[in-house]
CSV table of C-alpha atoms in Angstrom, one decimal:
chain,number,residue,atom,x,y,z
A,3,MET,CA,194.3,-161.0,-149.7
A,4,HIS,CA,196.0,-158.5,-147.3
A,5,ILE,CA,193.9,-155.5,-146.3
A,6,ALA,CA,195.5,-152.5,-144.6
A,7,TRP,CA,192.7,-151.0,-142.6
A,8,LEU,CA,193.0,-147.4,-141.5
A,9,GLY,CA,190.5,-146.6,-138.8
A,10,LYS,CA,189.8,-145.8,-135.2
A,11,LYS,CA,190.1,-147.7,-131.9
A,12,SER,CA,189.1,-144.9,-129.6
A,13,PRO,CA,187.3,-142.9,-128.4
A,14,PHE,CA,184.2,-145.0,-128.7
A,15,CYS,CA,181.9,-144.0,-131.6
A,16,GLY,CA,180.1,-145.6,-134.6
A,17,ASN,CA,183.3,-145.5,-136.6
A,18,VAL,CA,185.1,-147.5,-133.9
A,19,THR,CA,182.3,-150.1,-133.9
A,20,TYR,CA,182.3,-150.3,-137.7
A,21,SER,CA,186.1,-150.8,-137.9
A,22,ARG,CA,186.0,-153.5,-135.2
A,23,GLU,CA,183.1,-155.4,-136.6
A,24,VAL,CA,184.3,-155.4,-140.2
A,25,THR,CA,187.9,-156.2,-139.5
A,26,ASN,CA,186.9,-159.1,-137.2
A,27,ALA,CA,184.6,-160.5,-139.8
A,28,LEU,CA,187.3,-160.2,-142.5
A,29,LEU,CA,189.7,-162.1,-140.2
A,30,ASP,CA,187.0,-164.8,-139.7
A,31,ARG,CA,186.8,-165.2,-143.4
A,32,GLY,CA,190.5,-165.8,-143.7
A,33,TYR,CA,191.8,-162.5,-144.9
A,34,GLN,CA,195.1,-161.0,-143.6
A,35,VAL,CA,194.3,-157.6,-141.9
A,36,SER,CA,196.7,-154.9,-140.7
A,37,PHE,CA,195.0,-152.3,-138.5
A,38,LEU,CA,196.5,-148.8,-138.7
A,39,HIS,CA,195.0,-146.3,-136.2
A,40,PHE,CA,195.8,-142.9,-134.6
A,41,ALA,CA,197.3,-142.8,-131.1
A,42,GLN,CA,198.5,-140.0,-128.9
A,43,GLU,CA,201.9,-140.2,-127.2
A,44,ALA,CA,200.5,-141.3,-123.8
A,45,GLU,CA,198.4,-144.0,-125.5
A,46,LEU,CA,201.5,-145.3,-127.4
A,47,GLU,CA,203.4,-145.6,-124.1
A,48,ARG,CA,200.5,-147.6,-122.5
A,49,ASN,CA,200.4,-149.9,-125.5
A,50,LYS,CA,204.1,-150.5,-125.4
A,51,ALA,CA,203.9,-151.3,-121.7
A,52,ALA,CA,201.0,-153.7,-122.2
A,53,TRP,CA,202.7,-155.6,-125.0
A,54,SER,CA,205.8,-155.8,-123.0
A,55,MET,CA,203.9,-157.3,-120.1
A,56,ALA,CA,201.9,-159.6,-122.3
A,57,LYS,CA,205.1,-161.1,-123.6
A,58,GLY,CA,206.3,-161.8,-120.1
A,59,LYS,CA,205.2,-164.0,-117.3
A,60,TRP,CA,202.2,-161.8,-116.5
A,61,GLY,CA,200.7,-162.3,-120.0
A,62,ALA,CA,197.9,-164.5,-118.8
A,63,GLU,CA,196.8,-162.0,-116.2
A,64,ILE,CA,196.9,-159.1,-118.8
A,65,ALA,CA,194.8,-161.2,-121.2
A,66,ALA,CA,192.1,-161.3,-118.5
A,67,THR,CA,191.9,-157.5,-118.1
A,68,SER,CA,189.4,-155.2,-120.0
A,69,PHE,CA,192.4,-153.3,-121.5
A,70,ALA,CA,193.8,-156.4,-123.0
A,71,GLN,CA,190.5,-156.9,-124.9
A,72,SER,CA,191.3,-153.8,-126.9
A,73,LEU,CA,194.6,-155.3,-128.2
A,74,PRO,CA,194.5,-156.6,-131.7
A,75,PRO,CA,194.0,-160.3,-132.4
A,76,ALA,CA,197.2,-162.3,-132.9
A,77,SER,CA,196.5,-162.6,-136.6
A,78,CYS,CA,196.2,-158.8,-137.0
A,79,ASN,CA,199.2,-156.5,-137.4
A,80,GLU,CA,198.7,-153.2,-135.6
A,81,VAL,CA,200.4,-149.9,-136.5
A,82,SER,CA,199.9,-146.7,-134.4
A,83,LEU,CA,200.0,-143.4,-136.2
A,84,PRO,CA,201.0,-140.4,-134.1
A,85,CYS,CA,198.4,-137.7,-133.5
A,86,LEU,CA,198.0,-134.5,-131.5
A,87,TYR,CA,194.3,-134.9,-130.7
A,88,LYS,CA,191.4,-137.2,-131.5
A,89,SER,CA,187.7,-137.1,-130.6
A,90,GLN,CA,184.6,-138.9,-131.6
A,91,ILE,CA,184.3,-136.5,-134.5
A,92,TYR,CA,187.7,-135.6,-135.9
A,93,THR,CA,191.4,-136.3,-135.6
A,94,ILE,CA,194.5,-134.0,-135.8
A,95,PRO,CA,197.6,-136.0,-136.9
A,96,THR,CA,201.2,-134.9,-136.2
A,97,PHE,CA,203.3,-133.7,-139.1
A,98,LYS,CA,205.2,-137.0,-139.3
A,99,SER,CA,202.1,-139.2,-139.4
A,100,SER,CA,202.0,-139.3,-143.2
A,101,LYS,CA,205.6,-140.5,-143.2
A,102,VAL,CA,204.9,-143.2,-140.7
A,103,LEU,CA,201.9,-144.3,-142.7
A,104,MET,CA,203.9,-144.5,-146.0
A,105,LYS,CA,206.8,-146.3,-144.3
A,106,SER,CA,204.3,-148.8,-142.7
A,107,LEU,CA,202.5,-149.4,-146.0
A,108,ARG,CA,205.8,-150.0,-147.8
A,109,ARG,CA,206.7,-152.6,-145.1
A,110,LEU,CA,203.3,-154.3,-145.0
A,111,GLN,CA,202.8,-154.4,-148.8
A,112,PRO,CA,199.0,-154.8,-148.6
A,113,ASP,CA,196.9,-155.6,-151.6
A,114,VAL,CA,194.4,-152.9,-150.8
A,115,VAL,CA,194.1,-150.0,-148.3
A,116,HIS,CA,190.7,-149.4,-146.8
A,117,ALA,CA,190.3,-146.1,-144.9
A,118,SER,CA,187.3,-145.8,-142.6
A,119,LEU,CA,187.6,-142.0,-142.8
A,120,THR,CA,188.2,-140.4,-139.4
A,121,LEU,CA,187.7,-136.7,-140.6
A,122,SER,CA,191.4,-136.0,-140.5
A,123,PRO,CA,193.7,-133.9,-142.8
A,124,LEU,CA,195.5,-137.2,-143.6
A,125,ASP,CA,192.3,-138.3,-145.5
A,126,PHE,CA,193.2,-135.7,-148.2
A,127,LEU,CA,196.7,-137.1,-148.6
A,128,LEU,CA,195.8,-140.8,-148.9
A,129,PRO,CA,195.2,-140.8,-152.7
A,130,GLU,CA,198.6,-139.4,-153.3
A,131,ILE,CA,200.3,-141.8,-150.9
A,132,CYS,CA,198.5,-144.9,-152.3
A,133,GLN,CA,199.2,-143.8,-155.9
A,134,GLU,CA,202.9,-143.4,-155.2
A,135,LEU,CA,202.9,-146.9,-153.7
A,136,ASN,CA,200.6,-148.3,-156.4
A,137,ILE,CA,198.1,-149.7,-153.9
A,138,PRO,CA,194.3,-149.5,-154.6
A,139,LEU,CA,192.5,-147.2,-152.1
A,140,VAL,CA,189.0,-147.8,-150.8
A,141,ALA,CA,187.2,-145.5,-148.3
A,142,THR,CA,184.1,-145.6,-146.2
A,143,PHE,CA,182.6,-142.2,-145.8
A,144,HIS,CA,180.7,-141.8,-142.5
A,145,PRO,CA,179.7,-138.1,-142.0
A,146,PRO,CA,176.0,-137.8,-141.2
A,147,PHE,CA,173.7,-135.7,-143.3
A,148,ASP,CA,170.1,-134.6,-143.8
A,149,ARG,CA,169.1,-134.6,-147.4
A,150,LYS,CA,166.7,-131.6,-147.1
A,151,LEU,CA,169.2,-129.1,-145.4
A,152,ARG,CA,166.5,-128.2,-142.9
A,153,ASN,CA,168.7,-126.8,-140.2
A,154,LEU,CA,172.1,-125.3,-139.4
A,155,THR,CA,173.5,-128.7,-138.4
A,156,SER,CA,172.5,-130.3,-141.6
A,157,GLY,CA,173.9,-127.4,-143.6
A,158,THR,CA,177.3,-127.8,-141.8
A,159,GLN,CA,177.3,-131.5,-142.6
A,160,HIS,CA,176.6,-130.7,-146.3
A,161,LEU,CA,179.7,-128.5,-146.2
A,162,MET,CA,181.7,-131.6,-145.1
A,163,TYR,CA,180.5,-133.4,-148.2
A,164,GLN,CA,181.5,-130.4,-150.4
A,165,LEU,CA,185.0,-130.4,-148.8
A,166,TYR,CA,185.6,-134.1,-149.3
A,167,ALA,CA,184.1,-134.6,-152.7
A,168,PRO,CA,187.1,-133.4,-154.8
A,169,PHE,CA,189.4,-135.7,-152.9
A,170,LEU,CA,187.0,-138.7,-152.9
A,171,ALA,CA,187.0,-138.4,-156.7
A,172,HIS,CA,190.6,-139.7,-156.6
A,173,TYR,CA,189.9,-142.7,-154.4
A,174,ASP,CA,189.4,-146.0,-156.3
A,175,SER,CA,186.1,-146.5,-154.6
A,176,THR,CA,184.1,-144.8,-151.8
A,177,ILE,CA,181.6,-146.7,-149.8
A,178,VAL,CA,178.5,-144.9,-148.5
A,179,PHE,CA,175.5,-146.4,-146.7
A,180,SER,CA,172.6,-145.2,-148.9
A,181,GLN,CA,171.5,-144.2,-152.4
A,182,ILE,CA,170.9,-140.7,-151.0
A,183,GLN,CA,174.5,-140.3,-149.9
A,184,ARG,CA,175.6,-141.6,-153.3
A,185,ASP,CA,173.5,-139.0,-155.1
A,186,ILE,CA,175.0,-136.2,-153.0
A,187,LEU,CA,178.6,-137.2,-153.8
A,188,VAL,CA,177.9,-137.6,-157.5
A,189,LYS,CA,176.2,-134.2,-157.7
A,190,LEU,CA,179.4,-132.8,-156.1
A,191,GLY,CA,181.6,-134.3,-158.7
A,192,VAL,CA,182.6,-137.8,-157.6
A,193,PRO,CA,182.4,-140.1,-160.6
A,194,GLU,CA,179.4,-142.4,-160.1
A,195,GLU,CA,181.4,-145.5,-160.9
A,196,ARG,CA,183.6,-144.7,-157.9
A,197,VAL,CA,180.8,-144.7,-155.4
A,198,ALA,CA,179.5,-148.0,-154.0
A,199,VAL,CA,176.4,-148.4,-151.8
A,200,ILE,CA,177.0,-150.9,-149.0
A,201,PRO,CA,174.8,-150.4,-146.0
A,202,ASN,CA,176.0,-150.8,-142.4
A,203,GLY,CA,175.5,-154.4,-141.1
A,204,VAL,CA,174.8,-155.9,-137.7
A,205,ASP,CA,175.4,-159.4,-136.4
A,206,ALA,CA,171.8,-160.5,-136.2
A,207,VAL,CA,172.8,-163.6,-134.1
A,208,LYS,CA,174.5,-161.6,-131.4
A,209,TYR,CA,172.0,-158.8,-131.6
A,210,SER,CA,168.7,-160.7,-131.2
A,211,PRO,CA,165.7,-160.9,-128.9
A,212,GLY,CA,166.5,-162.7,-125.6
A,213,PRO,CA,166.1,-162.7,-121.8
A,214,SER,CA,167.1,-159.6,-119.9
A,215,GLY,CA,166.9,-158.6,-116.2
A,216,LEU,CA,166.7,-154.8,-117.1
A,217,LYS,CA,163.1,-154.3,-116.0
A,218,SER,CA,163.6,-156.0,-112.7
A,219,GLU,CA,166.8,-154.0,-112.2
A,220,LEU,CA,165.1,-150.7,-112.9
A,221,LYS,CA,161.7,-151.7,-111.4
A,222,ALA,CA,159.9,-150.8,-114.6
A,223,ASP,CA,157.0,-152.2,-116.6
A,224,ARG,CA,157.8,-150.4,-119.9
A,225,ILE,CA,161.2,-149.1,-120.9
A,226,PHE,CA,162.0,-146.7,-123.8
A,227,VAL,CA,165.6,-146.2,-124.7
A,228,TYR,CA,167.9,-143.8,-126.5
A,229,GLN,CA,171.5,-145.0,-127.2
A,230,GLY,CA,174.1,-142.7,-128.7
A,231,ARG,CA,176.1,-139.5,-128.2
A,232,ILE,CA,174.6,-136.7,-126.1
A,233,ALA,CA,175.4,-134.0,-128.5
A,234,PRO,CA,173.5,-131.2,-130.3
A,235,GLU,CA,173.1,-133.1,-133.6
A,236,LYS,CA,171.4,-136.0,-131.8
A,237,ASN,CA,168.6,-133.7,-130.7
A,238,VAL,CA,168.2,-135.6,-127.4
A,239,GLU,CA,166.6,-132.6,-125.6
A,240,SER,CA,163.5,-132.8,-127.9
A,241,LEU,CA,163.0,-136.4,-126.7
A,242,LEU,CA,163.5,-135.4,-123.1
A,243,LYS,CA,161.0,-132.5,-123.3
A,244,ALA,CA,158.4,-134.6,-125.0
A,245,TRP,CA,158.8,-137.3,-122.4
A,246,LYS,CA,158.6,-134.8,-119.5
A,247,GLN,CA,155.4,-133.2,-121.0
A,248,CYS,CA,153.7,-136.6,-121.3
A,249,ASN,CA,154.0,-136.9,-117.5
A,250,PHE,CA,153.9,-140.7,-117.4
A,251,GLY,CA,153.1,-142.4,-114.1
A,252,PRO,CA,155.3,-145.0,-112.3
A,253,GLY,CA,156.4,-148.0,-114.2
A,254,ASN,CA,157.3,-146.2,-117.5
A,255,LEU,CA,161.0,-145.3,-117.8
A,256,LEU,CA,163.2,-143.5,-120.4
A,257,ALA,CA,166.7,-144.9,-120.3
A,258,ILE,CA,169.5,-142.7,-121.8
A,259,VAL,CA,172.6,-144.7,-122.8
A,260,GLY,CA,175.6,-142.7,-123.8
A,261,ASP,CA,177.7,-139.7,-123.0
A,262,GLY,CA,178.7,-136.4,-124.6
A,263,PRO,CA,179.1,-132.7,-124.3
A,264,LEU,CA,175.4,-132.0,-123.3
A,265,ALA,CA,175.0,-134.9,-120.8
A,266,ALA,CA,175.9,-133.0,-117.6
A,267,SER,CA,173.7,-130.0,-118.4
A,268,LEU,CA,170.7,-132.1,-119.4
A,269,GLN,CA,170.8,-134.3,-116.3
A,270,LEU,CA,170.3,-131.2,-114.2
A,271,PHE,CA,166.8,-130.7,-115.7
A,272,TYR,CA,165.7,-134.2,-116.6
A,273,GLY,CA,166.0,-137.0,-114.0
A,274,GLU,CA,164.4,-139.7,-111.9
A,275,ASP,CA,161.4,-137.4,-110.9
A,276,GLU,CA,160.4,-137.4,-114.6
A,277,GLY,CA,161.0,-141.2,-115.0
A,278,ILE,CA,164.4,-140.7,-116.8
A,279,VAL,CA,167.4,-142.9,-116.0
A,280,TRP,CA,170.8,-141.9,-117.2
A,281,LEU,CA,172.9,-145.0,-117.7
A,282,GLY,CA,175.9,-143.2,-119.1
A,283,PHE,CA,178.4,-144.7,-121.5
A,284,VAL,CA,178.3,-148.5,-121.6
A,285,ALA,CA,181.5,-150.0,-122.9
A,286,ASP,CA,180.6,-153.6,-122.4
A,287,GLU,CA,178.8,-155.0,-125.5
A,288,GLU,CA,177.0,-157.7,-123.6
A,289,ARG,CA,175.5,-155.1,-121.2
A,290,ARG,CA,174.4,-153.0,-124.2
A,291,ILE,CA,172.7,-156.0,-125.7
A,292,GLU,CA,171.0,-156.7,-122.3
A,293,ILE,CA,169.7,-153.1,-122.3
A,294,LEU,CA,168.2,-153.4,-125.8
A,295,ARG,CA,166.7,-156.8,-125.0
A,296,GLY,CA,165.0,-155.4,-121.9
A,297,ALA,CA,163.6,-152.4,-123.6
A,298,ASP,CA,160.3,-152.0,-125.5
A,299,VAL,CA,160.9,-149.0,-127.8
A,300,PHE,CA,164.0,-147.4,-129.3
A,301,ILE,CA,164.0,-143.7,-130.1
A,302,LEU,CA,166.5,-141.8,-132.3
A,303,PRO,CA,165.6,-138.1,-132.7
A,304,SER,CA,168.7,-137.0,-134.6
A,305,LEU,CA,168.9,-133.9,-136.8
A,306,VAL,CA,171.6,-135.6,-139.0
A,307,GLU,CA,172.7,-139.2,-139.4
A,308,GLY,CA,174.4,-141.6,-141.7
A,309,LEU,CA,173.0,-145.0,-141.1
A,310,SER,CA,172.9,-145.5,-137.3
A,311,LEU,CA,174.4,-148.7,-136.1
A,312,SER,CA,172.6,-148.2,-132.8
A,313,LEU,CA,169.3,-148.2,-134.7
A,314,LEU,CA,170.2,-151.4,-136.6
A,315,GLU,CA,171.2,-153.0,-133.3
A,316,ALA,CA,167.9,-152.1,-131.8
A,317,MET,CA,166.0,-153.4,-134.9
A,318,ALA,CA,167.9,-156.7,-134.7
A,319,CYS,CA,167.0,-157.0,-131.0
A,320,GLY,CA,163.3,-156.8,-131.9
A,321,LEU,CA,162.5,-153.3,-130.5
A,322,ALA,CA,159.9,-151.0,-132.0
A,323,CYS,CA,161.9,-148.2,-133.5
A,324,LEU,CA,161.2,-144.5,-133.9
A,325,ALA,CA,163.8,-142.5,-135.8
A,326,THR,CA,163.9,-139.3,-137.9
A,327,ASP,CA,164.2,-139.3,-141.6
A,328,ALA,CA,167.7,-137.8,-141.4
A,329,GLY,CA,170.4,-139.7,-143.3
A,330,ALA,CA,169.4,-143.2,-144.2
A,331,ASP,CA,167.5,-144.1,-141.0
A,332,GLY,CA,164.2,-143.3,-142.5
A,333,GLU,CA,165.0,-145.6,-145.4
A,334,ALA,CA,165.8,-148.4,-142.9
A,335,LEU,CA,162.3,-148.0,-141.3
A,336,GLU,CA,160.3,-147.5,-144.5
A,337,GLU,CA,157.3,-149.6,-145.5
A,338,GLY,CA,156.2,-150.2,-141.9
A,339,ALA,CA,159.4,-151.5,-140.3
A,340,GLY,CA,159.2,-148.6,-137.8
A,341,ILE,CA,157.9,-145.1,-137.4
A,342,VAL,CA,159.7,-142.3,-139.3
A,343,LEU,CA,159.7,-138.8,-137.6
A,344,ASN,CA,160.2,-135.4,-139.3
A,345,THR,CA,163.3,-133.7,-137.9
A,346,GLN,CA,161.4,-130.4,-137.7
A,347,ARG,CA,158.6,-131.7,-135.4
A,348,VAL,CA,160.3,-134.3,-133.3
A,349,ARG,CA,158.9,-133.0,-130.0
A,350,SER,CA,155.3,-132.7,-131.0
A,351,GLN,CA,155.3,-136.0,-132.8
A,352,LEU,CA,156.7,-137.8,-129.8
A,353,GLN,CA,154.2,-136.2,-127.5
A,354,THR,CA,151.5,-137.9,-129.6
A,355,LEU,CA,153.3,-141.3,-130.1
A,356,LEU,CA,154.8,-142.0,-126.7
A,357,PRO,CA,151.5,-142.3,-124.9
A,358,LEU,CA,150.2,-144.7,-127.7
A,359,PHE,CA,153.2,-147.0,-127.1
A,360,CYS,CA,152.6,-146.9,-123.3
A,361,ASP,CA,148.9,-147.7,-123.6
A,362,HIS,CA,149.1,-150.3,-126.4
A,363,PRO,CA,152.1,-152.7,-125.8
A,364,GLU,CA,150.9,-154.8,-128.8
A,365,MET,CA,152.1,-152.0,-131.0
A,366,SER,CA,155.6,-152.5,-129.7
A,367,GLN,CA,155.5,-156.2,-130.3
A,368,MET,CA,154.2,-155.9,-133.8
A,369,LEU,CA,156.7,-153.2,-134.9
A,370,GLY,CA,159.5,-155.0,-133.1
A,371,GLN,CA,158.9,-158.1,-135.2
A,372,LYS,CA,158.9,-156.1,-138.4
A,373,ALA,CA,162.1,-154.2,-137.4
A,374,ARG,CA,164.0,-157.5,-136.8
A,375,GLN,CA,162.8,-158.9,-140.1
A,376,ARG,CA,164.0,-155.8,-141.9
A,377,ALA,CA,167.4,-156.0,-140.2
A,378,ILE,CA,167.7,-159.7,-141.3
A,379,ASP,CA,166.6,-158.9,-144.9
A,380,ARG,CA,168.7,-155.9,-145.5
A,381,TYR,CA,171.3,-155.1,-142.8
A,382,THR,CA,173.2,-158.1,-141.6
A,383,LEU,CA,177.0,-158.0,-141.2
A,384,SER,CA,177.3,-161.1,-143.3
A,385,GLN,CA,175.7,-159.4,-146.3
A,386,ASN,CA,177.9,-156.3,-145.7
A,387,ILE,CA,181.1,-158.4,-145.8
A,388,THR,CA,180.0,-160.3,-148.9
A,389,GLU,CA,179.5,-157.0,-150.7
A,390,LEU,CA,182.8,-155.7,-149.5
A,391,GLU,CA,184.6,-158.8,-150.8
A,392,LYS,CA,183.1,-158.2,-154.2
A,393,LEU,CA,184.2,-154.6,-154.1
A,394,TYR,CA,187.8,-155.5,-153.2
A,395,ALA,CA,187.9,-158.1,-156.0
A,396,GLN,CA,186.7,-155.6,-158.6
A,397,VAL,CA,189.0,-152.8,-157.4
A,398,LEU,CA,191.9,-155.1,-157.6
A,399,GLN,CA,190.9,-156.1,-161.2
A,400,GLY,CA,190.7,-152.4,-162.1
A,401,GLN,CA,186.9,-152.6,-162.3
A,402,ARG,CA,184.2,-150.6,-160.5
A,403,LEU,CA,181.4,-152.0,-158.5
A,404,PRO,CA,178.0,-151.4,-160.0
A,405,VAL,CA,175.9,-149.5,-157.5
A,406,ARG,CA,173.4,-151.8,-155.9
A,407,GLY,CA,169.9,-151.3,-157.4
A,408,LEU,CA,171.2,-149.5,-160.4
A,409,ALA,CA,173.1,-152.3,-162.2
């Protein structure tokens, strides 16, 4: 089977990780994959130069560079779609991008198109393009949400669901990560037989408990960690305020991993004097795994979420996890696999919980074991790919995938 994957390679975000992990797993299982992604003009020129050098006598040296690691595998065709702008949240394509896409799909002749939706105007044209080419169209719909519409951010995200629903109704199948998301789309008019629940998955072999030098490096006895964007919807400031008010002594550190629009301003008020270490954006996956393995507690205070890959990675590494009930994160930690926070009282809840985890390390060990077991039981990448294979097969046969748990 040949899959044309439409996704993101940059800038780094959950969508990029999802596309990389799933397409690599599909290649490992013997599928042919063509990767179509947006690129700005300067990026296209860099890619051309890199490929030109890789074909020449310097190819071995290029292969050793970090940039070369972003090039597609030899077994994966790559197509760049022109865009004017792209960010972690949305993409603005050029006027000719739809023509480039259609021409590329005609040439590639895939069996199915899978769009890991990038919040782009092109998303709304995909059903028409694929219908004209007679190619089945599958989407993964990533926008975060809060089922209870408790704040302005969650209300804005619900508008995103309202905007997309009429178009997703014309996709052959739309993948969401939880039953809650499915219910939202069905209420908004997407036929229920066209919505499949396939949770995010993590490689539980790669992301697993193991040795780490992080505590020696940071000279800490206990490390709490947040990993993700430093943006309003992530509610990081509530975590920082709670940590500061707890006034922990030496040996207890809060590590903030990630970057975003609020990072610079927050670092002015929350720093080493409060036991807070800003590690910035960490591109190297092995380093991110080392950080998770060296930490004791993972905290995700988001106001809206989908199903956080960062949370699943922390669970698989055996960390005690605290996350809000936004999106499907609460579902991942239900029944004792972690502690679920209310998005309206994050700061006050953390002021109570953080000292408990500092004073009682056995709590971290117990919850960490339960979190890893939950990740293995429900959220492995292998399970995700098997469900995806079933979906592709049934879409190609003109059938719809029964929603897991309802069939």
